[in-house]
Coordinates of C-alpha atoms in Angstrom, one line a residue:
Chain F
M1 CA -39.7 -54.8 53.8
R2 CA -36.1 -54.7 54.8
A3 CA -36.4 -58.1 56.6
M4 CA -38.0 -59.7 53.6
V5 CA -35.3 -58.4 51.3
W6 CA -32.6 -59.8 53.7
R7 CA -34.4 -63.1 53.9
R8 CA -34.5 -63.4 50.1
F9 CA -30.9 -62.2 49.7
R10 CA -29.7 -64.8 52.2
K11 CA -31.1 -67.5 50.0
H12 CA -28.9 -66.4 47.1
K13 CA -25.8 -68.3 48.2
P14 CA -23.2 -66.8 45.8
A15 CA -24.4 -63.3 46.8
L16 CA -24.1 -64.1 50.5
I17 CA -20.6 -65.5 49.9
G18 CA -19.8 -62.3 47.9
L19 CA -21.0 -60.2 50.8
I20 CA -18.7 -62.1 53.2
V21 CA -15.7 -61.7 50.8
I22 CA -16.3 -58.0 50.5
A23 CA -16.7 -57.5 54.2
T24 CA -13.4 -59.5 54.8
F25 CA -11.6 -57.5 52.2
I26 CA -12.7 -54.2 53.6
A27 CA -11.7 -55.3 57.1
L28 CA -8.3 -56.3 55.8
C29 CA -7.9 -53.0 54.0
I30 CA -8.6 -51.1 57.2
A31 CA -6.8 -53.4 59.6
V32 CA -3.6 -54.6 57.9
P33 CA -1.9 -51.3 57.3
L34 CA -2.7 -50.3 60.9
I35 CA -1.4 -53.4 62.7
T36 CA 1.5 -54.5 60.6
N37 CA 5.2 -53.9 61.3
Y38 CA 5.9 -53.4 57.6
D39 CA 5.6 -49.9 56.2
P40 CA 3.8 -50.4 52.8
G41 CA 5.9 -47.6 51.2
K42 CA 9.4 -48.4 52.7
T43 CA 11.9 -49.9 50.4
H44 CA 14.2 -52.8 51.4
L45 CA 16.7 -53.3 48.7
D46 CA 18.1 -56.4 50.4
I47 CA 14.9 -58.4 49.9
M48 CA 13.8 -57.4 46.4
R49 CA 11.4 -59.8 44.5
E50 CA 11.4 -62.5 47.1
A51 CA 9.0 -65.3 46.5
P52 CA 6.3 -65.8 49.1
T53 CA 7.8 -67.0 52.5
A54 CA 6.4 -67.2 56.0
A55 CA 7.7 -63.6 56.7
H56 CA 6.2 -62.2 53.5
I57 CA 3.3 -64.4 52.6
F58 CA 2.6 -62.8 49.3
G59 CA 6.4 -62.2 48.5
T60 CA 8.0 -58.8 48.0
D61 CA 8.1 -56.5 45.0
E62 CA 10.9 -54.8 43.0
L63 CA 11.7 -52.5 45.9
G64 CA 11.5 -55.1 48.6
R65 CA 8.1 -53.9 49.8
D66 CA 5.9 -56.5 51.4
M67 CA 3.2 -57.4 48.9
F68 CA 0.6 -58.5 51.4
V69 CA 0.7 -55.2 53.3
R70 CA 0.9 -53.2 50.0
L71 CA -2.0 -55.1 48.6
W72 CA -4.4 -54.0 51.4
D73 CA -2.9 -50.6 51.5
G74 CA -3.6 -50.3 47.7
G75 CA -7.0 -51.8 48.2
R76 CA -8.1 -48.8 50.3
I77 CA -7.5 -46.5 47.3
S78 CA -9.0 -49.0 44.7
I79 CA -12.2 -49.5 46.7
L80 CA -12.4 -45.8 47.6
I81 CA -12.2 -45.0 43.8
G82 CA -14.9 -47.6 43.1
V83 CA -17.3 -46.3 45.7
A84 CA -16.7 -42.6 45.0
T85 CA -17.0 -43.0 41.3
M86 CA -20.2 -44.9 41.7
L87 CA -21.7 -42.1 43.8
I88 CA -20.9 -39.5 41.1
A89 CA -22.1 -41.7 38.2
I90 CA -25.3 -42.6 40.0
T91 CA -26.1 -39.0 41.0
I92 CA -25.5 -37.6 37.5
G93 CA -27.2 -40.6 35.8
T94 CA -30.3 -40.5 38.1
L95 CA -30.6 -36.8 37.8
I96 CA -30.5 -36.8 34.0
G97 CA -32.6 -40.0 33.6
A98 CA -35.2 -38.7 36.1
I99 CA -35.6 -35.3 34.4
A100 CA -35.7 -36.8 30.9
G101 CA -38.2 -39.6 31.8
F102 CA -40.5 -37.4 33.9
Y103 CA -40.7 -34.3 31.8
G104 CA -40.5 -36.0 28.4
G105 CA -40.8 -34.0 25.2
N106 CA -38.0 -31.7 24.2
I107 CA -36.2 -32.0 27.5
D108 CA -36.1 -35.7 27.1
N109 CA -35.0 -35.4 23.5
I110 CA -32.1 -33.1 24.3
L111 CA -30.9 -35.1 27.3
M112 CA -31.1 -38.4 25.5
R113 CA -29.3 -37.1 22.4
F114 CA -26.6 -35.9 24.8
T115 CA -26.5 -39.4 26.3
D116 CA -26.2 -41.0 22.9
F117 CA -23.4 -38.6 22.1
M118 CA -21.5 -39.6 25.3
L119 CA -21.9 -43.3 24.3
S120 CA -20.6 -42.7 20.7
I121 CA -17.0 -42.1 21.6
P122 CA -15.2 -45.1 23.0
Q123 CA -15.1 -44.5 26.8
L124 CA -11.6 -45.7 27.2
F125 CA -10.4 -43.2 24.6
L126 CA -12.1 -40.3 26.4
L127 CA -10.8 -41.5 29.8
L128 CA -7.2 -41.6 28.4
I129 CA -7.5 -38.2 26.9
F130 CA -8.9 -36.6 30.1
A131 CA -6.2 -38.4 32.1
Q132 CA -3.6 -37.0 29.7
L133 CA -5.1 -33.6 30.1
L134 CA -4.6 -33.7 33.8
R135 CA -1.2 -35.2 33.5
S136 CA 0.0 -32.5 31.2
T137 CA -0.8 -29.8 33.7
N138 CA 2.3 -31.1 35.6
N139 CA 0.6 -30.0 38.8
P140 CA 1.1 -32.7 41.5
A141 CA -2.0 -31.5 43.3
I142 CA -4.3 -32.5 40.5
S143 CA -2.4 -35.1 38.6
G144 CA -1.5 -38.6 39.8
G145 CA -3.7 -38.7 42.9
P146 CA -7.0 -40.7 43.3
M147 CA -9.2 -37.5 43.3
P148 CA -8.9 -36.6 39.6
I149 CA -9.3 -40.2 38.6
I150 CA -12.5 -40.4 40.6
L151 CA -13.8 -37.3 38.9
I152 CA -13.0 -38.3 35.3
I153 CA -14.4 -41.8 35.6
G154 CA -17.5 -40.5 37.5
V155 CA -18.4 -37.9 34.9
L156 CA -17.9 -40.2 32.0
V157 CA -19.7 -43.4 33.0
W158 CA -23.2 -42.2 33.9
P159 CA -24.9 -42.6 30.5
P160 CA -26.1 -46.3 31.0
V161 CA -27.5 -45.2 34.4
A162 CA -29.4 -42.3 32.8
R163 CA -30.9 -44.7 30.3
L164 CA -32.0 -47.1 33.0
V165 CA -33.5 -44.4 35.2
R166 CA -35.3 -42.8 32.3
G167 CA -36.9 -46.1 31.4
Q168 CA -38.1 -46.6 34.9
F169 CA -39.5 -43.0 35.1
L170 CA -41.2 -43.4 31.8
S171 CA -43.2 -46.4 32.9
L172 CA -43.8 -45.2 36.5
K173 CA -45.1 -41.7 35.6
A174 CA -48.1 -43.3 33.8
K175 CA -49.1 -45.1 37.0
E176 CA -52.2 -44.1 39.0
F177 CA -50.4 -43.2 42.2
V178 CA -48.4 -40.5 40.3
E179 CA -51.7 -39.2 38.7
A180 CA -53.2 -39.2 42.2
A181 CA -50.2 -37.2 43.6
K182 CA -50.6 -34.7 40.7
M183 CA -54.3 -34.3 41.3
S184 CA -53.7 -33.6 45.0
G185 CA -51.6 -30.7 43.9
A186 CA -48.1 -31.9 44.7
R187 CA -45.3 -30.2 42.9
N188 CA -43.2 -32.0 40.2
F189 CA -40.1 -31.9 42.4
R190 CA -42.0 -33.5 45.2
I191 CA -43.6 -36.1 43.0
I192 CA -40.2 -37.1 41.6
L193 CA -38.5 -37.3 44.9
R194 CA -41.3 -38.8 47.1
H195 CA -43.3 -40.9 44.7
V196 CA -41.4 -42.0 41.6
L197 CA -37.8 -42.2 42.8
P198 CA -38.5 -44.7 45.7
N199 CA -40.3 -47.0 43.2
A200 CA -37.3 -46.9 40.9
A201 CA -34.9 -47.5 43.7
S202 CA -34.4 -51.2 43.2
P203 CA -32.8 -51.2 39.7
I204 CA -30.7 -48.1 40.7
I205 CA -29.4 -50.0 43.8
V206 CA -28.5 -52.9 41.6
A207 CA -26.8 -50.7 39.0
A208 CA -24.9 -48.9 41.8
T209 CA -23.5 -52.3 43.1
L210 CA -22.3 -53.2 39.6
R211 CA -20.9 -49.7 39.0
V212 CA -18.5 -50.1 42.0
G213 CA -17.0 -53.2 40.5
A214 CA -16.8 -51.7 37.0
A215 CA -15.1 -48.6 38.3
I216 CA -12.5 -50.7 40.1
I217 CA -11.7 -52.4 36.8
T218 CA -11.6 -49.0 35.0
E219 CA -9.2 -47.6 37.6
S220 CA -7.0 -50.6 37.3
T221 CA -7.0 -50.4 33.5
L222 CA -6.1 -46.7 33.5
S223 CA -3.4 -47.2 36.1
F224 CA -2.1 -50.2 34.2
L225 CA -1.7 -48.1 31.1
G226 CA 0.1 -45.5 33.2
F227 CA -2.7 -42.9 33.1
G228 CA -4.1 -43.5 36.6
V229 CA -3.0 -43.1 40.2
Q230 CA 0.8 -42.6 40.2
P231 CA 3.3 -44.4 42.5
P232 CA 4.3 -44.3 45.3
T233 CA 0.6 -44.4 46.1
A234 CA -0.4 -48.0 45.7
T235 CA -3.6 -49.2 43.9
W236 CA -4.3 -52.6 42.5
G237 CA -4.0 -51.2 39.0
N238 CA -0.5 -49.6 39.4
M239 CA 0.8 -52.6 41.3
L240 CA -0.1 -54.6 38.2
K241 CA 1.7 -52.0 36.0
N242 CA 4.8 -52.5 38.1
A243 CA 4.4 -56.2 37.8
Q244 CA 4.3 -56.2 34.0
A245 CA 8.1 -55.7 33.7
Q246 CA 9.0 -58.5 36.0
M247 CA 6.1 -60.9 35.9
T248 CA 8.1 -63.6 34.0
Y249 CA 10.5 -64.1 36.9
A250 CA 8.4 -62.7 39.8
P251 CA 4.9 -63.8 38.9
W252 CA 3.5 -63.3 42.4
T253 CA 3.7 -59.5 41.9
A254 CA 1.2 -59.9 39.1
I255 CA -1.0 -62.7 40.5
F256 CA -2.1 -61.3 43.8
P257 CA -3.3 -57.8 42.9
G258 CA -5.2 -59.3 39.9
L259 CA -6.8 -61.9 42.2
A260 CA -7.8 -59.1 44.6
I261 CA -9.6 -57.3 41.7
L262 CA -11.2 -60.4 40.4
F263 CA -12.6 -61.5 43.8
T264 CA -13.8 -58.0 44.7
V265 CA -15.5 -57.4 41.4
L266 CA -16.9 -61.0 41.2
S267 CA -18.3 -60.6 44.7
L268 CA -19.9 -57.2 43.8
N269 CA -21.4 -58.7 40.7
Y270 CA -22.9 -61.6 42.7
I271 CA -24.2 -59.2 45.3
G272 CA -25.8 -57.2 42.5
D273 CA -27.4 -60.4 41.2
G274 CA -28.7 -61.3 44.6
L275 CA -30.1 -57.8 45.2
R276 CA -31.9 -58.0 41.9
D277 CA -33.7 -61.1 42.9
A278 CA -34.3 -59.9 46.5
L279 CA -35.6 -56.5 45.5
D280 CA -37.8 -57.8 42.7
P281 CA -41.5 -57.5 43.8
H282 CA -42.5 -60.1 41.3
H283 CA -40.0 -62.6 42.4
V284 CA -41.5 -66.0 43.3
E285 CA -39.9 -68.0 46.0
Chain J
M1 CA -38.4 -49.3 4.8
T2 CA -36.3 -47.2 2.5
Q3 CA -37.7 -44.1 4.1
Y4 CA -36.9 -45.4 7.5
I5 CA -33.3 -46.1 6.6
L6 CA -33.0 -42.7 5.0
R7 CA -34.4 -41.0 8.0
R8 CA -32.1 -42.8 10.3
I9 CA -29.1 -41.8 8.2
I10 CA -30.2 -38.2 8.2
Q11 CA -30.6 -38.3 12.0
A12 CA -27.0 -39.6 12.4
I13 CA -25.4 -36.6 10.6
P14 CA -26.0 -34.0 13.3
L15 CA -24.8 -36.4 15.9
L16 CA -21.6 -36.9 13.9
L17 CA -21.2 -33.1 13.6
V18 CA -21.6 -32.6 17.3
I19 CA -19.1 -35.4 18.0
S20 CA -16.6 -33.9 15.6
F21 CA -16.9 -30.4 17.1
S22 CA -16.5 -31.8 20.6
V23 CA -13.5 -33.9 19.6
F24 CA -12.0 -30.8 18.0
L25 CA -12.6 -28.7 21.1
L26 CA -11.3 -31.4 23.4
M27 CA -8.1 -31.7 21.4
N28 CA -7.5 -28.0 21.6
L29 CA -7.9 -28.1 25.4
I30 CA -4.7 -30.1 25.7
P31 CA -2.0 -27.7 26.6
G32 CA 0.0 -26.8 23.5
G33 CA -2.9 -28.0 21.3
P34 CA -1.9 -29.3 17.9
L35 CA 1.7 -28.3 18.6
A36 CA 1.9 -30.2 21.8
A37 CA 4.5 -32.6 20.3
Y38 CA 6.9 -29.7 19.6
E39 CA 6.6 -28.0 23.0
N40 CA 9.3 -30.2 24.6
N41 CA 11.5 -30.3 21.6
P42 CA 14.7 -28.4 22.5
N43 CA 15.4 -27.7 18.8
I44 CA 12.3 -25.6 18.5
T45 CA 12.4 -22.1 19.8
P46 CA 9.4 -20.1 21.0
E47 CA 9.8 -18.0 17.8
D48 CA 9.5 -21.2 15.7
L49 CA 6.3 -22.1 17.6
A50 CA 4.8 -18.7 16.9
R51 CA 5.7 -18.9 13.2
L52 CA 4.3 -22.4 13.0
K53 CA 1.1 -21.2 14.6
T54 CA 0.6 -18.5 12.0
E55 CA 1.6 -20.8 9.1
L56 CA -0.8 -23.5 10.2
G57 CA -3.6 -21.0 10.7
L58 CA -3.8 -21.8 14.5
D59 CA -4.3 -18.2 15.5
A60 CA -7.6 -18.0 13.7
P61 CA -10.8 -18.2 15.8
I62 CA -11.9 -21.6 16.8
H63 CA -15.0 -21.9 14.5
V64 CA -12.8 -21.0 11.5
R65 CA -10.3 -23.6 12.4
Y66 CA -13.0 -26.2 13.0
W67 CA -14.4 -25.5 9.5
N68 CA -11.0 -25.7 7.9
W69 CA -10.3 -29.0 9.7
L70 CA -13.7 -30.5 8.9
T71 CA -13.5 -29.7 5.2
A72 CA -10.0 -31.1 5.1
V73 CA -11.1 -34.3 6.9
V74 CA -13.9 -34.8 4.4
R75 CA -11.4 -34.4 1.6
G76 CA -9.2 -37.1 3.1
D77 CA -6.5 -34.8 4.5
W78 CA -6.2 -35.9 8.1
G79 CA -3.1 -34.0 8.9
I80 CA 0.5 -35.1 9.3
S81 CA 1.7 -37.3 12.2
Q82 CA 4.1 -35.3 14.2
I83 CA 6.1 -38.4 15.1
T84 CA 6.5 -40.2 11.8
R85 CA 5.9 -37.2 9.5
R86 CA 3.6 -39.3 7.4
P87 CA -0.1 -38.6 6.7
A88 CA -2.2 -39.6 9.7
L89 CA -4.7 -41.3 7.4
T90 CA -1.9 -43.5 6.0
E91 CA -0.8 -44.4 9.5
I92 CA -4.3 -45.3 10.6
A93 CA -5.2 -47.2 7.4
E94 CA -2.0 -49.2 7.8
K95 CA -2.9 -50.3 11.4
L96 CA -6.7 -50.8 11.0
P97 CA -6.6 -54.1 9.1
N98 CA -4.5 -55.7 11.9
T99 CA -7.0 -54.6 14.5
L100 CA -9.9 -55.9 12.4
Y101 CA -8.2 -59.2 11.8
L102 CA -7.7 -59.7 15.6
S103 CA -11.1 -58.4 16.7
L104 CA -13.1 -60.2 14.0
I105 CA -11.5 -63.6 14.8
A106 CA -12.1 -63.0 18.6
F107 CA -15.6 -61.9 17.9
F108 CA -16.3 -65.0 15.7
F109 CA -15.1 -67.4 18.4
A110 CA -17.0 -65.5 21.2
L111 CA -20.1 -66.0 19.1
I112 CA -19.8 -69.7 18.2
I113 CA -18.8 -70.6 21.8
S114 CA -21.5 -68.6 23.5
L115 CA -24.4 -69.5 21.2
P116 CA -24.6 -73.2 22.2
I117 CA -23.6 -72.5 25.8
G118 CA -26.3 -69.9 26.2
I119 CA -29.0 -72.1 24.6
I120 CA -28.2 -75.2 26.7
S121 CA -27.9 -73.0 29.8
A122 CA -31.4 -71.6 29.2
T123 CA -33.1 -74.9 28.3
R124 CA -31.5 -76.6 31.4
Q125 CA -32.0 -73.7 33.7
Y126 CA -30.5 -74.3 37.2
S127 CA -28.8 -77.5 36.1
W128 CA -25.1 -78.0 37.0
F129 CA -24.2 -77.0 33.4
D130 CA -26.2 -73.7 33.8
H131 CA -24.5 -73.0 37.1
F132 CA -21.1 -73.7 35.6
A133 CA -21.8 -71.5 32.5
T134 CA -23.1 -68.6 34.4
T135 CA -20.2 -68.8 36.8
V136 CA -17.7 -68.7 33.9
A137 CA -19.7 -65.8 32.4
F138 CA -19.5 -63.9 35.7
I139 CA -15.8 -64.5 36.1
G140 CA -15.2 -63.3 32.5
Q141 CA -17.1 -60.1 33.3
S142 CA -15.3 -59.5 36.6
M143 CA -11.7 -59.8 35.4
P144 CA -9.6 -56.9 34.1
V145 CA -8.8 -57.8 30.5
F146 CA -5.2 -56.9 30.8
W147 CA -4.7 -59.1 33.8
F148 CA -6.0 -62.1 32.0
G149 CA -3.5 -61.3 29.3
L150 CA -0.7 -61.1 31.9
V151 CA -1.7 -64.4 33.4
L152 CA -1.7 -66.1 29.9
I153 CA 1.8 -64.7 29.2
I154 CA 3.1 -66.0 32.6
I155 CA 1.7 -69.4 31.8
F156 CA 2.2 -69.9 28.1
N157 CA 5.2 -67.7 27.5
A158 CA 7.3 -67.6 30.7
T159 CA 6.5 -71.0 32.2
L160 CA 5.6 -73.6 29.6
K161 CA 8.3 -74.6 27.1
H162 CA 7.9 -75.5 23.5
P163 CA 9.5 -78.9 22.4
N164 CA 12.1 -76.8 20.5
G165 CA 13.3 -75.2 23.8
G166 CA 11.7 -71.8 23.3
P167 CA 8.6 -70.4 25.0
F168 CA 5.4 -72.4 24.2
L169 CA 3.8 -69.4 22.6
P170 CA 5.2 -66.0 21.6
G171 CA 4.2 -63.2 24.1
G172 CA 4.0 -60.4 21.6
G173 CA 4.0 -59.1 18.0
M174 CA 2.0 -60.3 15.0
F175 CA 4.8 -62.5 13.5
T176 CA 8.4 -63.3 14.1
I177 CA 10.3 -60.3 12.8
G178 CA 12.8 -61.2 10.0
A179 CA 11.4 -64.6 9.5
D180 CA 9.6 -65.7 6.3
F181 CA 5.8 -65.8 6.2
S182 CA 4.5 -69.0 7.7
L183 CA 0.9 -69.8 8.7
D184 CA 2.2 -71.6 11.8
D185 CA 4.1 -68.5 13.0
R186 CA 1.1 -66.2 12.4
L187 CA -1.3 -68.6 14.2
S188 CA 1.0 -69.0 17.2
H189 CA 1.2 -65.2 17.6
L190 CA -2.6 -64.9 17.2
I191 CA -3.6 -67.4 19.9
L192 CA -2.9 -65.4 23.1
P193 CA -4.3 -62.0 22.1
A194 CA -7.3 -63.6 20.4
S195 CA -8.0 -65.7 23.5
V196 CA -7.9 -62.6 25.7
L197 CA -10.3 -60.7 23.4
T198 CA -12.6 -63.7 23.1
F199 CA -12.9 -64.3 26.8
F200 CA -13.4 -60.6 27.2
S201 CA -16.7 -60.6 25.3
L202 CA -17.7 -64.3 26.1
G203 CA -19.2 -63.5 29.5
T204 CA -21.5 -60.8 28.1
H205 CA -22.5 -63.0 25.1
I206 CA -23.4 -66.0 27.2
R207 CA -25.5 -63.9 29.6
Y208 CA -27.4 -62.2 26.7
M209 CA -27.9 -65.4 24.8
R210 CA -29.2 -67.2 27.9
A211 CA -31.5 -64.3 28.9
G212 CA -32.8 -64.0 25.3
M213 CA -33.5 -67.8 25.2
L214 CA -35.2 -67.8 28.6
D215 CA -37.4 -64.9 27.5
V216 CA -38.5 -66.8 24.4
L217 CA -39.1 -70.1 26.2
H218 CA -41.8 -68.4 28.3
Q219 CA -43.7 -67.2 25.2
D220 CA -47.1 -68.5 24.3
Y221 CA -46.1 -69.8 20.9
I222 CA -43.5 -72.1 22.5
R223 CA -46.2 -73.5 24.7
T224 CA -48.4 -73.9 21.6
A225 CA -45.6 -75.7 19.8
Y226 CA -45.3 -78.1 22.8
A227 CA -49.0 -78.5 22.9
K228 CA -49.1 -79.5 19.3
G229 CA -46.9 -82.5 20.4
Q230 CA -43.7 -81.3 18.9
H231 CA -40.5 -82.7 20.3
E232 CA -38.3 -80.5 22.4
R233 CA -35.6 -80.5 19.7
A234 CA -38.0 -79.3 17.1
V235 CA -39.5 -76.7 19.3
L236 CA -36.0 -75.3 20.1
L237 CA -34.7 -75.4 16.6
N238 CA -37.8 -74.3 14.7
H239 CA -39.3 -71.8 17.0
A240 CA -37.1 -70.7 19.9
L241 CA -33.7 -70.3 18.2
K242 CA -34.7 -67.9 15.5
N243 CA -36.4 -65.6 18.0
S244 CA -33.7 -65.7 20.6
V245 CA -31.1 -64.6 18.1
L246 CA -32.7 -61.2 18.0
P247 CA -31.1 -59.8 21.2
L248 CA -27.8 -61.0 19.9
V249 CA -28.1 -58.3 17.1
T250 CA -28.4 -55.7 19.8
I251 CA -25.3 -56.9 21.7
I252 CA -23.2 -56.8 18.5
G253 CA -24.2 -53.1 18.2
L254 CA -23.5 -52.4 21.8
E255 CA -20.2 -54.2 21.7
I256 CA -18.5 -52.1 19.1
P257 CA -17.3 -49.4 21.6
G258 CA -16.1 -52.2 23.9
L259 CA -14.1 -53.7 21.0
F260 CA -12.1 -50.5 20.8
A261 CA -11.3 -50.5 24.5
G262 CA -10.4 -54.2 24.2
A263 CA -8.1 -53.4 21.3
V264 CA -6.2 -50.7 23.1
I265 CA -5.5 -53.0 26.1
T266 CA -4.8 -56.2 24.2
E267 CA -2.7 -54.6 21.6
T268 CA -0.6 -52.7 24.2
I269 CA 0.1 -55.9 26.2
F270 CA 0.9 -58.1 23.2
S271 CA 2.6 -55.4 21.1
W272 CA 0.1 -56.0 18.4
P273 CA 0.6 -53.4 15.6
G274 CA -3.0 -52.2 15.5
M275 CA -5.0 -49.1 15.9
G276 CA -5.5 -49.4 19.6
R277 CA -1.8 -49.4 20.3
L278 CA -1.4 -46.6 17.8
F279 CA -4.0 -44.6 19.7
F280 CA -2.2 -45.3 23.0
N281 CA 1.1 -44.2 21.6
S282 CA -0.3 -41.1 20.0
I283 CA -1.7 -40.0 23.3
E284 CA 1.6 -40.7 25.1
R285 CA 3.5 -38.7 22.5
G286 CA 0.9 -36.0 21.9
D287 CA 0.5 -36.9 18.3
Y288 CA -2.4 -34.7 17.7
A289 CA -3.4 -35.6 14.1
V290 CA -3.4 -39.4 14.7
M291 CA -5.3 -39.0 17.9
M292 CA -8.0 -36.9 16.2
G293 CA -8.2 -39.3 13.3
I294 CA -8.7 -42.4 15.4
L295 CA -11.3 -40.7 17.6
M296 CA -13.3 -39.5 14.7
M297 CA -13.1 -42.8 12.9
S298 CA -14.1 -44.8 15.9
A299 CA -17.0 -42.5 16.7
T300 CA -18.2 -42.7 13.0
L301 CA -17.9 -46.5 13.2
I302 CA -19.9 -46.7 16.4
V303 CA -22.7 -44.5 15.0
A304 CA -22.7 -46.4 11.7
F305 CA -22.9 -49.8 13.5
G306 CA -25.7 -48.4 15.7
L307 CA -27.5 -47.5 12.5
I308 CA -26.9 -50.9 10.9
T309 CA -28.0 -52.8 14.1
D310 CA -31.3 -50.8 14.1
I311 CA -31.9 -51.5 10.4
V312 CA -31.1 -55.2 10.7
Y313 CA -33.3 -55.4 13.8
A314 CA -36.1 -53.8 11.8
F315 CA -35.6 -56.4 9.0
L316 CA -35.6 -59.3 11.4
D317 CA -38.4 -58.3 13.7
P318 CA -41.7 -57.7 11.8
R319 CA -43.3 -56.2 14.9
I320 CA -41.2 -53.0 14.4
R321 CA -43.1 -50.4 12.5
F322 CA -41.3 -47.8 10.4
D323 CA -43.6 -44.8 10.9

């Protein structure tokens, strides 16, 4: 099975390129801050806003920090937020969707009305209010770091996942193998975990891939609006916020973090696309 | 049909009540609650705060306060903005048209650009045009909206020069402050923010339109139409197009929440005097009444548009039953 998926995935050229790009970015995020001579946080007021040169290939920012090193240092946090948020959203979404789809009836009704409710308030509005709530505590331990941002994005973006999983569960629970498992006396919990969930795994995996990218964009938007991770910790989002004030005369401070986000999310979207094709049992080659 | 519409409207009311209660609770969670804006004001003593609390009825139990608030909202009393001291409803009503003006123009362009692209993409699946269009759609969906705005400002405002020596396009505002009204001035201020919003929804539109068209092209009645000897053009225009527009109705419904997010970001970057920027500012300053008002209004609009989409869908698709 795994070999077949990989064989099909490899045929999807954009997805394969996306995978290579992501792998390269992750390697750079790990390696660059470790092996460089530049401290990503140290300020050098004698080399502020220098255009890209051989010494600083992506230029320097308003405090003379090397943009190349800072970009990969910030990428660690941005990618971490993307992955962690995805894990939270997928867990909550799968749990709610699975219970709603499998049990149906009133449970389904209540959970889905709750999902509708979550979707009825513009997400960005809720994110900003929650971020403001955290910020107003003035407690440095819970405001400004990546952890609270991960939590608020994670607990707010699960509704589409829940809808997707519910749909899968609704159609799968009518299948014969689920009936057979019920007949043989398996308990509901076991049926959900062993029989239904593995069959619903493909769309969940695809959704998870896309969620990572979406979360990276959400983090960058929040940080850009000043409600996300606070400096001196770098993320791609707050690097862009810094850049906004100076982008007309130091455009490189705005270009590179944005390109990093674009290529990361684009690659993840292509990987998701490739996985969708590769995991689809009805796919014809 | 009338019954169906009535039932859907009645179903929406409890949802709106739950939303309003949650919004109310959420706002009261913010430290300082409705008086947050006064907390950091050095001219206001703790005694003043306590007095205000009693005067405004803020020491009553939460359900009593909720009821008072809800009845006031229904009567059109949305509270007073703590920053401008004007009614919140007036503040919002003043900014809403600017947001609608920007979003509707962007929405219109996104629609008329994506419709032909989606159709050609689907009918010439895997052609170079299709690859190009899907790539553009993917890029549009993978880019932070605000960054695209920044790049446009760098190019058209900071780098390119207008023949008269100034920047090629203005980088913010809705018109030149102090100047007389001129269509030229309005349009030049509109181009950048409208392009950002258009590109923001273009990707999704193209992908939906393409998928919808592909779905339809594999239906039996399309094969029948071809079998009758109709030309491709006739098949596409008479049979496929009408049916493939159905999913578009769904996206329009799904996109309303996204438009609010797009508005906050675009209006903040381009200093557009709209509701999104007003919301952003009201959060920053703790302007409780305006924040609540915008939240409630946007949630109501989202629920209402969801309802309208369902009804329009039911009208367009005879397969949907109303019982």
